[in-house]
């Protein structure tokens, strides 16, 4: 079977991750227990996760001209991602300051840096989108760029998965081009005013949606009447930072390889579970064998 071609348009950040017994309160200084500096950003994470899950993965994004940018490109390329069209812009790369407590919960501040410069897509970048089996996008870059990619994908018959994080206003042309929306409970609350109690409210926006609930699993719903709860895979949680990115990427790969969407959600849940067992973002993203090991077929 030929490899599924997944193109990810999104952000790249350098993640500065500190572990501590608890998340500090405002004004509080707390001694941490560990520190790592790893490539991150939802776009880069999802591109790396797609490659590790078995896809032919390409990343469209922007990095700065600083030392972080050099490291980001080298690490993303080394993970097997096509970075031939990754832009380099003068100035700072995106940076995420991540605090993680002993239970694996996190608090994150992101400064976009070069990601804000990803305004518009070139004809070459749009051709890359059109040549994909699945386009994956998030909302850490200008939303009009996401919309342009999604509209181009829809016109070419490329399937579109939007991980609508962080939640923000979505233009109608973007929603019209989305095949599957992936959101967590907080994002669903922002978009619909409802959370886990009514996942079908998301269908007012898009034809298919996945509502992720961390340790409580995920709901898949569609306008054809499906409403399926997929339980979480039980593992010991170390750091949940990139679990959603592992989930979204695996969903794209599984769907692109021909799984039906409910089974793709099950496989994606295994990817998310495999991810939380390690500290960090891109370094924790699981390989295909790890996903298969935890996958629980319906």
PDB file of C-alpha atoms in Angstrom:
ATOM      1  CA  UNK A   1       0.000   0.000   0.000  1.00  0.00           C
ATOM      2  CA  UNK A   2       1.445   3.426  -0.918  1.00  0.00           C
ATOM      3  CA  UNK A   3       2.169   5.807   1.930  1.00  0.00           C
ATOM      4  CA  UNK A   4      -0.545   8.278   2.807  1.00  0.00           C
ATOM      5  CA  UNK A   5       0.549  11.832   2.007  1.00  0.00           C
ATOM      6  CA  UNK A   6      -0.216  14.164   4.925  1.00  0.00           C
ATOM      7  CA  UNK A   7       0.509  17.881   4.607  1.00  0.00           C
ATOM      8  CA  UNK A   8       0.462  19.939   7.796  1.00  0.00           C
ATOM      9  CA  UNK A   9       0.196  23.726   7.753  1.00  0.00           C
ATOM     10  CA  UNK A  10       0.828  25.325  11.121  1.00  0.00           C
ATOM     11  CA  UNK A  11       3.197  26.580  13.783  1.00  0.00           C
ATOM     12  CA  UNK A  12       6.710  25.670  14.855  1.00  0.00           C
ATOM     13  CA  UNK A  13       7.984  26.655  18.304  1.00  0.00           C
ATOM     14  CA  UNK A  14      10.882  25.881  20.561  1.00  0.00           C
ATOM     15  CA  UNK A  15       9.361  24.415  23.737  1.00  0.00           C
ATOM     16  CA  UNK A  16      11.047  25.264  27.033  1.00  0.00           C
ATOM     17  CA  UNK A  17       9.578  22.680  29.413  1.00  0.00           C
ATOM     18  CA  UNK A  18       9.919  22.787  33.203  1.00  0.00           C
ATOM     19  CA  UNK A  19       8.707  20.039  35.529  1.00  0.00           C
ATOM     20  CA  UNK A  20       7.596  20.932  39.070  1.00  0.00           C
ATOM     21  CA  UNK A  21       5.544  19.278  41.839  1.00  0.00           C
ATOM     22  CA  UNK A  22       2.667  21.708  41.146  1.00  0.00           C
ATOM     23  CA  UNK A  23       1.836  24.557  38.774  1.00  0.00           C
ATOM     24  CA  UNK A  24       2.804  27.844  40.455  1.00  0.00           C
ATOM     25  CA  UNK A  25       0.158  30.334  41.511  1.00  0.00           C
ATOM     26  CA  UNK A  26       0.397  33.974  40.348  1.00  0.00           C
ATOM     27  CA  UNK A  27       3.377  35.602  42.078  1.00  0.00           C
ATOM     28  CA  UNK A  28       4.746  32.283  43.337  1.00  0.00           C
ATOM     29  CA  UNK A  29       8.276  31.013  42.608  1.00  0.00           C
ATOM     30  CA  UNK A  30       8.615  27.240  42.716  1.00  0.00           C
ATOM     31  CA  UNK A  31      11.636  24.959  42.468  1.00  0.00           C
ATOM     32  CA  UNK A  32      11.368  22.617  39.516  1.00  0.00           C
ATOM     33  CA  UNK A  33      12.565  19.052  39.162  1.00  0.00           C
ATOM     34  CA  UNK A  34      13.575  18.836  35.495  1.00  0.00           C
ATOM     35  CA  UNK A  35      13.984  20.909  32.323  1.00  0.00           C
ATOM     36  CA  UNK A  36      14.085  20.062  28.626  1.00  0.00           C
ATOM     37  CA  UNK A  37      14.254  22.188  25.474  1.00  0.00           C
ATOM     38  CA  UNK A  38      12.569  20.468  22.542  1.00  0.00           C
ATOM     39  CA  UNK A  39      10.995  21.422  19.199  1.00  0.00           C
ATOM     40  CA  UNK A  40       7.249  21.932  19.401  1.00  0.00           C
ATOM     41  CA  UNK A  41       4.368  23.966  18.038  1.00  0.00           C
ATOM     42  CA  UNK A  42       1.149  22.239  17.071  1.00  0.00           C
ATOM     43  CA  UNK A  43       1.978  22.234  13.369  1.00  0.00           C
ATOM     44  CA  UNK A  44       5.497  20.861  13.704  1.00  0.00           C
ATOM     45  CA  UNK A  45       4.351  18.332  16.297  1.00  0.00           C
ATOM     46  CA  UNK A  46       1.596  17.033  14.043  1.00  0.00           C
ATOM     47  CA  UNK A  47       3.920  16.820  11.046  1.00  0.00           C
ATOM     48  CA  UNK A  48       6.457  14.808  13.068  1.00  0.00           C
ATOM     49  CA  UNK A  49       3.694  12.640  14.558  1.00  0.00           C
ATOM     50  CA  UNK A  50       2.313  11.884  11.097  1.00  0.00           C
ATOM     51  CA  UNK A  51       5.759  10.812   9.877  1.00  0.00           C
ATOM     52  CA  UNK A  52       6.296   8.577  12.903  1.00  0.00           C
ATOM     53  CA  UNK A  53       2.846   7.053  12.426  1.00  0.00           C
ATOM     54  CA  UNK A  54       3.818   5.959   8.938  1.00  0.00           C
ATOM     55  CA  UNK A  55       2.781   8.778   6.597  1.00  0.00           C
ATOM     56  CA  UNK A  56       4.749  10.697   4.011  1.00  0.00           C
ATOM     57  CA  UNK A  57       4.618  14.007   5.871  1.00  0.00           C
ATOM     58  CA  UNK A  58       5.311  17.571   4.704  1.00  0.00           C
ATOM     59  CA  UNK A  59       5.268  20.712   6.834  1.00  0.00           C
ATOM     60  CA  UNK A  60       4.348  24.232   5.707  1.00  0.00           C
ATOM     61  CA  UNK A  61       5.276  26.816   8.325  1.00  0.00           C
ATOM     62  CA  UNK A  62       7.741  29.553   9.298  1.00  0.00           C
ATOM     63  CA  UNK A  63      10.755  29.689  11.591  1.00  0.00           C
ATOM     64  CA  UNK A  64      12.943  32.615  12.628  1.00  0.00           C
ATOM     65  CA  UNK A  65      16.521  33.442  11.656  1.00  0.00           C
ATOM     66  CA  UNK A  66      17.699  32.785  15.228  1.00  0.00           C
ATOM     67  CA  UNK A  67      19.437  29.755  16.734  1.00  0.00           C
ATOM     68  CA  UNK A  68      16.091  28.259  17.703  1.00  0.00           C
ATOM     69  CA  UNK A  69      15.088  28.304  14.024  1.00  0.00           C
ATOM     70  CA  UNK A  70      18.212  26.396  12.978  1.00  0.00           C
ATOM     71  CA  UNK A  71      17.543  23.752  15.613  1.00  0.00           C
ATOM     72  CA  UNK A  72      13.852  23.511  14.759  1.00  0.00           C
ATOM     73  CA  UNK A  73      14.469  22.834  11.071  1.00  0.00           C
ATOM     74  CA  UNK A  74      17.201  20.305  11.786  1.00  0.00           C
ATOM     75  CA  UNK A  75      15.093  18.377  14.294  1.00  0.00           C
ATOM     76  CA  UNK A  76      11.908  18.370  12.181  1.00  0.00           C
ATOM     77  CA  UNK A  77      13.837  17.224   9.098  1.00  0.00           C
ATOM     78  CA  UNK A  78      15.611  14.511  11.089  1.00  0.00           C
ATOM     79  CA  UNK A  79      12.210  13.146  12.107  1.00  0.00           C
ATOM     80  CA  UNK A  80      11.476  12.328   8.474  1.00  0.00           C
ATOM     81  CA  UNK A  81       9.355  15.364   7.602  1.00  0.00           C
ATOM     82  CA  UNK A  82       9.694  17.140   4.248  1.00  0.00           C
ATOM     83  CA  UNK A  83      10.744  20.701   5.205  1.00  0.00           C
ATOM     84  CA  UNK A  84      11.667  21.824   1.700  1.00  0.00           C
ATOM     85  CA  UNK A  85       9.071  24.614   1.825  1.00  0.00           C
ATOM     86  CA  UNK A  86       9.571  25.660   5.454  1.00  0.00           C
ATOM     87  CA  UNK A  87      10.007  29.448   5.437  1.00  0.00           C
ATOM     88  CA  UNK A  88      12.790  31.269   7.269  1.00  0.00           C
ATOM     89  CA  UNK A  89      11.926  34.858   8.223  1.00  0.00           C
ATOM     90  CA  UNK A  90      14.115  37.481   9.872  1.00  0.00           C
ATOM     91  CA  UNK A  91      13.656  37.665  13.646  1.00  0.00           C
ATOM     92  CA  UNK A  92      12.651  35.345  16.459  1.00  0.00           C
ATOM     93  CA  UNK A  93      11.183  31.875  16.151  1.00  0.00           C
ATOM     94  CA  UNK A  94       8.050  30.967  18.075  1.00  0.00           C
ATOM     95  CA  UNK A  95       8.653  29.968  21.688  1.00  0.00           C
ATOM     96  CA  UNK A  96       6.426  28.055  24.129  1.00  0.00           C
ATOM     97  CA  UNK A  97       6.992  28.209  27.882  1.00  0.00           C
ATOM     98  CA  UNK A  98       5.560  24.986  29.299  1.00  0.00           C
ATOM     99  CA  UNK A  99       5.105  24.093  32.967  1.00  0.00           C
ATOM    100  CA  UNK A 100       4.183  20.513  33.857  1.00  0.00           C
ATOM    101  CA  UNK A 101       3.129  19.266  37.304  1.00  0.00           C
ATOM    102  CA  UNK A 102       3.598  15.833  38.870  1.00  0.00           C
ATOM    103  CA  UNK A 103       0.207  14.668  37.533  1.00  0.00           C
ATOM    104  CA  UNK A 104       1.133  15.529  33.944  1.00  0.00           C
ATOM    105  CA  UNK A 105      -1.103  18.606  33.759  1.00  0.00           C
ATOM    106  CA  UNK A 106       0.385  21.627  32.037  1.00  0.00           C
ATOM    107  CA  UNK A 107       0.153  25.398  31.628  1.00  0.00           C
ATOM    108  CA  UNK A 108       1.546  26.948  28.440  1.00  0.00           C
ATOM    109  CA  UNK A 109       2.366  30.457  27.203  1.00  0.00           C
ATOM    110  CA  UNK A 110       3.193  30.762  23.487  1.00  0.00           C
ATOM    111  CA  UNK A 111       4.860  33.740  21.808  1.00  0.00           C
ATOM    112  CA  UNK A 112       4.232  33.306  18.055  1.00  0.00           C
ATOM    113  CA  UNK A 113       7.373  34.935  16.624  1.00  0.00           C
ATOM    114  CA  UNK A 114       7.860  33.847  13.021  1.00  0.00           C
ATOM    115  CA  UNK A 115       4.535  32.006  12.989  1.00  0.00           C
ATOM    116  CA  UNK A 116       2.723  35.336  12.669  1.00  0.00           C
ATOM    117  CA  UNK A 117       4.622  35.959   9.426  1.00  0.00           C
ATOM    118  CA  UNK A 118       2.932  32.991   7.711  1.00  0.00           C
ATOM    119  CA  UNK A 119       0.445  35.235   5.936  1.00  0.00           C
ATOM    120  CA  UNK A 120      -0.806  33.787   2.675  1.00  0.00           C
ATOM    121  CA  UNK A 121       0.513  30.777   0.778  1.00  0.00           C
ATOM    122  CA  UNK A 122       2.571  30.736  -2.398  1.00  0.00           C
ATOM    123  CA  UNK A 123       1.402  28.888  -5.489  1.00  0.00           C
ATOM    124  CA  UNK A 124       4.039  26.232  -4.801  1.00  0.00           C
ATOM    125  CA  UNK A 125       2.745  25.767  -1.254  1.00  0.00           C
ATOM    126  CA  UNK A 126      -0.840  25.543  -2.497  1.00  0.00           C
ATOM    127  CA  UNK A 127       0.249  22.886  -5.011  1.00  0.00           C
ATOM    128  CA  UNK A 128       1.697  20.876  -2.127  1.00  0.00           C
ATOM    129  CA  UNK A 129      -1.643  21.125  -0.334  1.00  0.00           C
ATOM    130  CA  UNK A 130      -3.533  20.003  -3.432  1.00  0.00           C
ATOM    131  CA  UNK A 131      -1.257  16.981  -3.802  1.00  0.00           C
ATOM    132  CA  UNK A 132      -1.963  15.638  -0.323  1.00  0.00           C
ATOM    133  CA  UNK A 133      -4.323  12.868   0.715  1.00  0.00           C
ATOM    134  CA  UNK A 134      -5.104  14.716   3.966  1.00  0.00           C
ATOM    135  CA  UNK A 135      -4.460  18.315   5.016  1.00  0.00           C
ATOM    136  CA  UNK A 136      -4.074  18.949   8.747  1.00  0.00           C
ATOM    137  CA  UNK A 137      -4.257  22.467  10.189  1.00  0.00           C
ATOM    138  CA  UNK A 138      -4.508  24.212  13.551  1.00  0.00           C
ATOM    139  CA  UNK A 139      -4.976  27.835  14.667  1.00  0.00           C
ATOM    140  CA  UNK A 140      -1.555  28.965  15.959  1.00  0.00           C
ATOM    141  CA  UNK A 141      -0.917  30.784  12.649  1.00  0.00           C
ATOM    142  CA  UNK A 142      -3.016  33.506  10.956  1.00  0.00           C
ATOM    143  CA  UNK A 143      -6.481  32.068  10.421  1.00  0.00           C
ATOM    144  CA  UNK A 144      -6.758  33.396   6.869  1.00  0.00           C
ATOM    145  CA  UNK A 145      -3.727  31.288   5.926  1.00  0.00           C
ATOM    146  CA  UNK A 146      -5.455  28.230   7.362  1.00  0.00           C
ATOM    147  CA  UNK A 147      -8.599  29.113   5.393  1.00  0.00           C
ATOM    148  CA  UNK A 148      -6.635  29.498   2.141  1.00  0.00           C
ATOM    149  CA  UNK A 149      -5.043  26.085   2.597  1.00  0.00           C
ATOM    150  CA  UNK A 150      -8.363  24.425   3.448  1.00  0.00           C
ATOM    151  CA  UNK A 151     -10.191  25.988   0.490  1.00  0.00           C
ATOM    152  CA  UNK A 152      -7.423  24.861  -1.885  1.00  0.00           C
ATOM    153  CA  UNK A 153      -7.542  21.369  -0.414  1.00  0.00           C
ATOM    154  CA  UNK A 154     -11.318  21.117  -0.731  1.00  0.00           C
ATOM    155  CA  UNK A 155     -11.192  22.219  -4.378  1.00  0.00           C
ATOM    156  CA  UNK A 156      -8.632  19.491  -5.128  1.00  0.00           C
ATOM    157  CA  UNK A 157     -10.475  16.708  -3.296  1.00  0.00           C
ATOM    158  CA  UNK A 158      -7.955  16.617  -0.429  1.00  0.00           C
ATOM    159  CA  UNK A 159      -9.560  15.785   2.915  1.00  0.00           C
ATOM    160  CA  UNK A 160      -9.269  18.467   5.593  1.00  0.00           C
ATOM    161  CA  UNK A 161      -8.851  17.944   9.342  1.00  0.00           C
ATOM    162  CA  UNK A 162      -8.922  21.105  11.454  1.00  0.00           C
ATOM    163  CA  UNK A 163      -7.652  20.910  15.027  1.00  0.00           C
ATOM    164  CA  UNK A 164      -9.306  24.161  16.138  1.00  0.00           C
ATOM    165  CA  UNK A 165      -6.793  25.082  18.833  1.00  0.00           C
ATOM    166  CA  UNK A 166      -6.460  27.610  20.240  1.00  0.00           C
ATOM    167  CA  UNK A 167     -10.149  28.415  19.820  1.00  0.00           C
ATOM    168  CA  UNK A 168     -10.813  31.584  17.842  1.00  0.00           C
ATOM    169  CA  UNK A 169     -13.354  32.968  15.389  1.00  0.00           C
ATOM    170  CA  UNK A 170     -13.527  30.826  12.260  1.00  0.00           C
ATOM    171  CA  UNK A 171     -14.452  32.370   8.908  1.00  0.00           C
ATOM    172  CA  UNK A 172     -17.321  30.673   6.995  1.00  0.00           C
ATOM    173  CA  UNK A 173     -15.069  29.688   4.082  1.00  0.00           C
ATOM    174  CA  UNK A 174     -12.862  27.717   6.459  1.00  0.00           C
ATOM    175  CA  UNK A 175     -15.743  25.875   8.115  1.00  0.00           C
ATOM    176  CA  UNK A 176     -17.214  25.068   4.695  1.00  0.00           C
ATOM    177  CA  UNK A 177     -13.950  23.352   3.713  1.00  0.00           C
ATOM    178  CA  UNK A 178     -13.499  21.241   6.865  1.00  0.00           C
ATOM    179  CA  UNK A 179     -14.248  17.506   6.728  1.00  0.00           C
ATOM    180  CA  UNK A 180     -13.447  16.709  10.367  1.00  0.00           C
ATOM    181  CA  UNK A 181     -13.163  19.135  13.293  1.00  0.00           C
ATOM    182  CA  UNK A 182     -11.060  18.035  16.288  1.00  0.00           C
ATOM    183  CA  UNK A 183     -11.538  19.951  19.549  1.00  0.00           C
ATOM    184  CA  UNK A 184     -11.185  19.403  23.273  1.00  0.00           C
ATOM    185  CA  UNK A 185     -13.895  20.203  25.791  1.00  0.00           C
ATOM    186  CA  UNK A 186     -12.807  23.785  26.390  1.00  0.00           C
ATOM    187  CA  UNK A 187     -12.670  24.519  22.681  1.00  0.00           C
ATOM    188  CA  UNK A 188     -16.083  22.921  22.129  1.00  0.00           C
ATOM    189  CA  UNK A 189     -17.475  25.122  24.898  1.00  0.00           C
ATOM    190  CA  UNK A 190     -16.073  28.198  23.158  1.00  0.00           C
ATOM    191  CA  UNK A 191     -17.502  27.297  19.762  1.00  0.00           C
ATOM    192  CA  UNK A 192     -20.934  25.996  20.769  1.00  0.00           C
ATOM    193  CA  UNK A 193     -21.562  26.989  24.394  1.00  0.00           C
ATOM    194  CA  UNK A 194     -21.776  23.283  25.217  1.00  0.00           C
ATOM    195  CA  UNK A 195     -19.165  20.770  26.292  1.00  0.00           C
ATOM    196  CA  UNK A 196     -19.168  17.020  26.667  1.00  0.00           C
ATOM    197  CA  UNK A 197     -22.913  16.843  27.343  1.00  0.00           C
ATOM    198  CA  UNK A 198     -23.771  17.650  23.733  1.00  0.00           C
ATOM    199  CA  UNK A 199     -21.000  16.809  21.227  1.00  0.00           C
ATOM    200  CA  UNK A 200     -23.528  16.900  18.378  1.00  0.00           C
ATOM    201  CA  UNK A 201     -23.695  20.686  18.755  1.00  0.00           C
ATOM    202  CA  UNK A 202     -20.415  20.746  16.816  1.00  0.00           C
ATOM    203  CA  UNK A 203     -22.317  19.511  13.775  1.00  0.00           C
ATOM    204  CA  UNK A 204     -23.841  22.954  13.432  1.00  0.00           C
ATOM    205  CA  UNK A 205     -20.365  23.945  12.237  1.00  0.00           C
ATOM    206  CA  UNK A 206     -19.017  20.947  10.296  1.00  0.00           C
ATOM    207  CA  UNK A 207     -20.216  17.577   8.951  1.00  0.00           C
ATOM    208  CA  UNK A 208     -18.015  15.467  11.276  1.00  0.00           C
ATOM    209  CA  UNK A 209     -16.369  16.174  14.610  1.00  0.00           C
ATOM    210  CA  UNK A 210     -14.223  14.560  17.284  1.00  0.00           C
ATOM    211  CA  UNK A 211     -14.471  15.823  20.857  1.00  0.00           C
ATOM    212  CA  UNK A 212     -11.462  14.726  22.912  1.00  0.00           C
ATOM    213  CA  UNK A 213     -11.783  14.367  26.684  1.00  0.00           C
ATOM    214  CA  UNK A 214      -8.294  13.302  27.790  1.00  0.00           C
ATOM    215  CA  UNK A 215      -8.519  10.388  30.185  1.00  0.00           C
ATOM    216  CA  UNK A 216     -12.239  10.026  29.462  1.00  0.00           C
ATOM    217  CA  UNK A 217     -11.725   9.188  25.812  1.00  0.00           C
ATOM    218  CA  UNK A 218     -13.310  10.860  22.797  1.00  0.00           C
ATOM    219  CA  UNK A 219     -16.653  11.254  21.035  1.00  0.00           C
ATOM    220  CA  UNK A 220     -17.051  10.906  17.279  1.00  0.00           C
ATOM    221  CA  UNK A 221     -20.197  12.427  15.751  1.00  0.00           C
ATOM    222  CA  UNK A 222     -21.394  13.079  12.222  1.00  0.00           C
ATOM    223  CA  UNK A 223     -24.448  14.373  10.406  1.00  0.00           C
ATOM    224  CA  UNK A 224     -25.320  10.851   9.253  1.00  0.00           C
ATOM    225  CA  UNK A 225     -26.334  10.036  12.825  1.00  0.00           C
ATOM    226  CA  UNK A 226     -23.188   8.498  14.311  1.00  0.00           C
ATOM    227  CA  UNK A 227     -22.454   9.246  17.963  1.00  0.00           C
ATOM    228  CA  UNK A 228     -19.738   6.928  19.245  1.00  0.00           C
ATOM    229  CA  UNK A 229     -17.740   7.129  22.469  1.00  0.00           C
ATOM    230  CA  UNK A 230     -14.206   5.737  22.206  1.00  0.00           C
ATOM    231  CA  UNK A 231     -12.721   4.969  25.656  1.00  0.00           C
ATOM    232  CA  UNK A 232      -9.247   6.210  26.533  1.00  0.00           C
ATOM    233  CA  UNK A 233      -6.361   3.753  26.648  1.00  0.00           C
ATOM    234  CA  UNK A 234      -5.144   3.495  30.250  1.00  0.00           C
ATOM    235  CA  UNK A 235      -1.455   4.332  30.783  1.00  0.00           C
ATOM    236  CA  UNK A 236       0.666   6.082  33.418  1.00  0.00           C
ATOM    237  CA  UNK A 237       0.682   9.792  32.544  1.00  0.00           C
ATOM    238  CA  UNK A 238       3.979  11.691  32.661  1.00  0.00           C
ATOM    239  CA  UNK A 239       3.245  14.708  30.423  1.00  0.00           C
ATOM    240  CA  UNK A 240       0.123  15.447  28.375  1.00  0.00           C
ATOM    241  CA  UNK A 241       1.667  18.343  26.404  1.00  0.00           C
ATOM    242  CA  UNK A 242       1.569  16.862  22.877  1.00  0.00           C
ATOM    243  CA  UNK A 243      -1.098  14.192  23.322  1.00  0.00           C
ATOM    244  CA  UNK A 244      -3.630  16.120  21.250  1.00  0.00           C
ATOM    245  CA  UNK A 245      -1.113  16.539  18.444  1.00  0.00           C
ATOM    246  CA  UNK A 246      -0.315  12.819  18.419  1.00  0.00           C
ATOM    247  CA  UNK A 247      -4.060  12.109  18.346  1.00  0.00           C
ATOM    248  CA  UNK A 248      -4.810  14.484  15.461  1.00  0.00           C
ATOM    249  CA  UNK A 249      -1.906  13.273  13.332  1.00  0.00           C
ATOM    250  CA  UNK A 250      -2.754   9.603  13.856  1.00  0.00           C
ATOM    251  CA  UNK A 251      -6.386  10.340  12.993  1.00  0.00           C
ATOM    252  CA  UNK A 252      -5.218  11.817   9.678  1.00  0.00           C
ATOM    253  CA  UNK A 253      -2.902   8.899   8.938  1.00  0.00           C
ATOM    254  CA  UNK A 254      -5.447   6.244   9.879  1.00  0.00           C
ATOM    255  CA  UNK A 255      -8.210   7.876   7.842  1.00  0.00           C
ATOM    256  CA  UNK A 256      -5.869   8.405   4.904  1.00  0.00           C
ATOM    257  CA  UNK A 257      -4.909   4.737   4.972  1.00  0.00           C
ATOM    258  CA  UNK A 258      -8.540   3.684   4.638  1.00  0.00           C
ATOM    259  CA  UNK A 259      -9.786   3.152   8.182  1.00  0.00           C
ATOM    260  CA  UNK A 260     -13.331   4.300   8.799  1.00  0.00           C
ATOM    261  CA  UNK A 261     -13.405   7.347  11.020  1.00  0.00           C
ATOM    262  CA  UNK A 262     -14.520   5.565  14.192  1.00  0.00           C
ATOM    263  CA  UNK A 263     -11.658   3.089  13.894  1.00  0.00           C
ATOM    264  CA  UNK A 264      -9.295   5.958  13.046  1.00  0.00           C
ATOM    265  CA  UNK A 265     -10.364   7.621  16.315  1.00  0.00           C
ATOM    266  CA  UNK A 266      -9.561   4.397  18.193  1.00  0.00           C
ATOM    267  CA  UNK A 267      -6.106   4.283  16.603  1.00  0.00           C
ATOM    268  CA  UNK A 268      -5.636   7.994  17.339  1.00  0.00           C
ATOM    269  CA  UNK A 269      -6.561   7.378  20.986  1.00  0.00           C
ATOM    270  CA  UNK A 270      -3.772   4.817  21.185  1.00  0.00           C
ATOM    271  CA  UNK A 271      -1.371   7.414  19.765  1.00  0.00           C
ATOM    272  CA  UNK A 272      -2.411   9.959  22.386  1.00  0.00           C
ATOM    273  CA  UNK A 273      -1.950   7.397  25.152  1.00  0.00           C
ATOM    274  CA  UNK A 274       1.487   6.408  23.895  1.00  0.00           C
ATOM    275  CA  UNK A 275       2.512  10.070  23.851  1.00  0.00           C
ATOM    276  CA  UNK A 276       1.667  10.909  27.476  1.00  0.00           C
ATOM    277  CA  UNK A 277       4.059   8.281  28.794  1.00  0.00           C
ATOM    278  CA  UNK A 278       7.090  10.529  28.094  1.00  0.00           C
ATOM    279  CA  UNK A 279       8.153  14.080  28.959  1.00  0.00           C
ATOM    280  CA  UNK A 280       8.231  16.725  26.223  1.00  0.00           C
ATOM    281  CA  UNK A 281       6.415  17.473  22.989  1.00  0.00           C
ATOM    282  CA  UNK A 282       8.043  16.234  19.767  1.00  0.00           C
ATOM    283  CA  UNK A 283      10.357  13.832  21.624  1.00  0.00           C
ATOM    284  CA  UNK A 284       7.309  12.063  23.085  1.00  0.00           C
ATOM    285  CA  UNK A 285       5.432  11.558  19.818  1.00  0.00           C
ATOM    286  CA  UNK A 286       4.984   7.812  19.275  1.00  0.00           C
ATOM    287  CA  UNK A 287       6.119   5.629  16.423  1.00  0.00           C
ATOM    288  CA  UNK A 288       3.728   3.338  14.596  1.00  0.00           C
ATOM    289  CA  UNK A 289       4.700   0.218  16.541  1.00  0.00           C
ATOM    290  CA  UNK A 290       3.912   1.964  19.831  1.00  0.00           C
ATOM    291  CA  UNK A 291       0.497   3.003  18.530  1.00  0.00           C
ATOM    292  CA  UNK A 292      -0.297  -0.492  17.314  1.00  0.00           C
ATOM    293  CA  UNK A 293       0.740  -1.930  20.677  1.00  0.00           C
ATOM    294  CA  UNK A 294      -1.900   0.139  22.522  1.00  0.00           C
ATOM    295  CA  UNK A 295      -4.600   0.100  19.829  1.00  0.00           C
ATOM    296  CA  UNK A 296      -7.879  -1.439  21.004  1.00  0.00           C
ATOM    297  CA  UNK A 297     -10.084  -2.434  18.048  1.00  0.00           C
ATOM    298  CA  UNK A 298     -13.834  -2.076  18.484  1.00  0.00           C
TER     299      UNK A 298
END
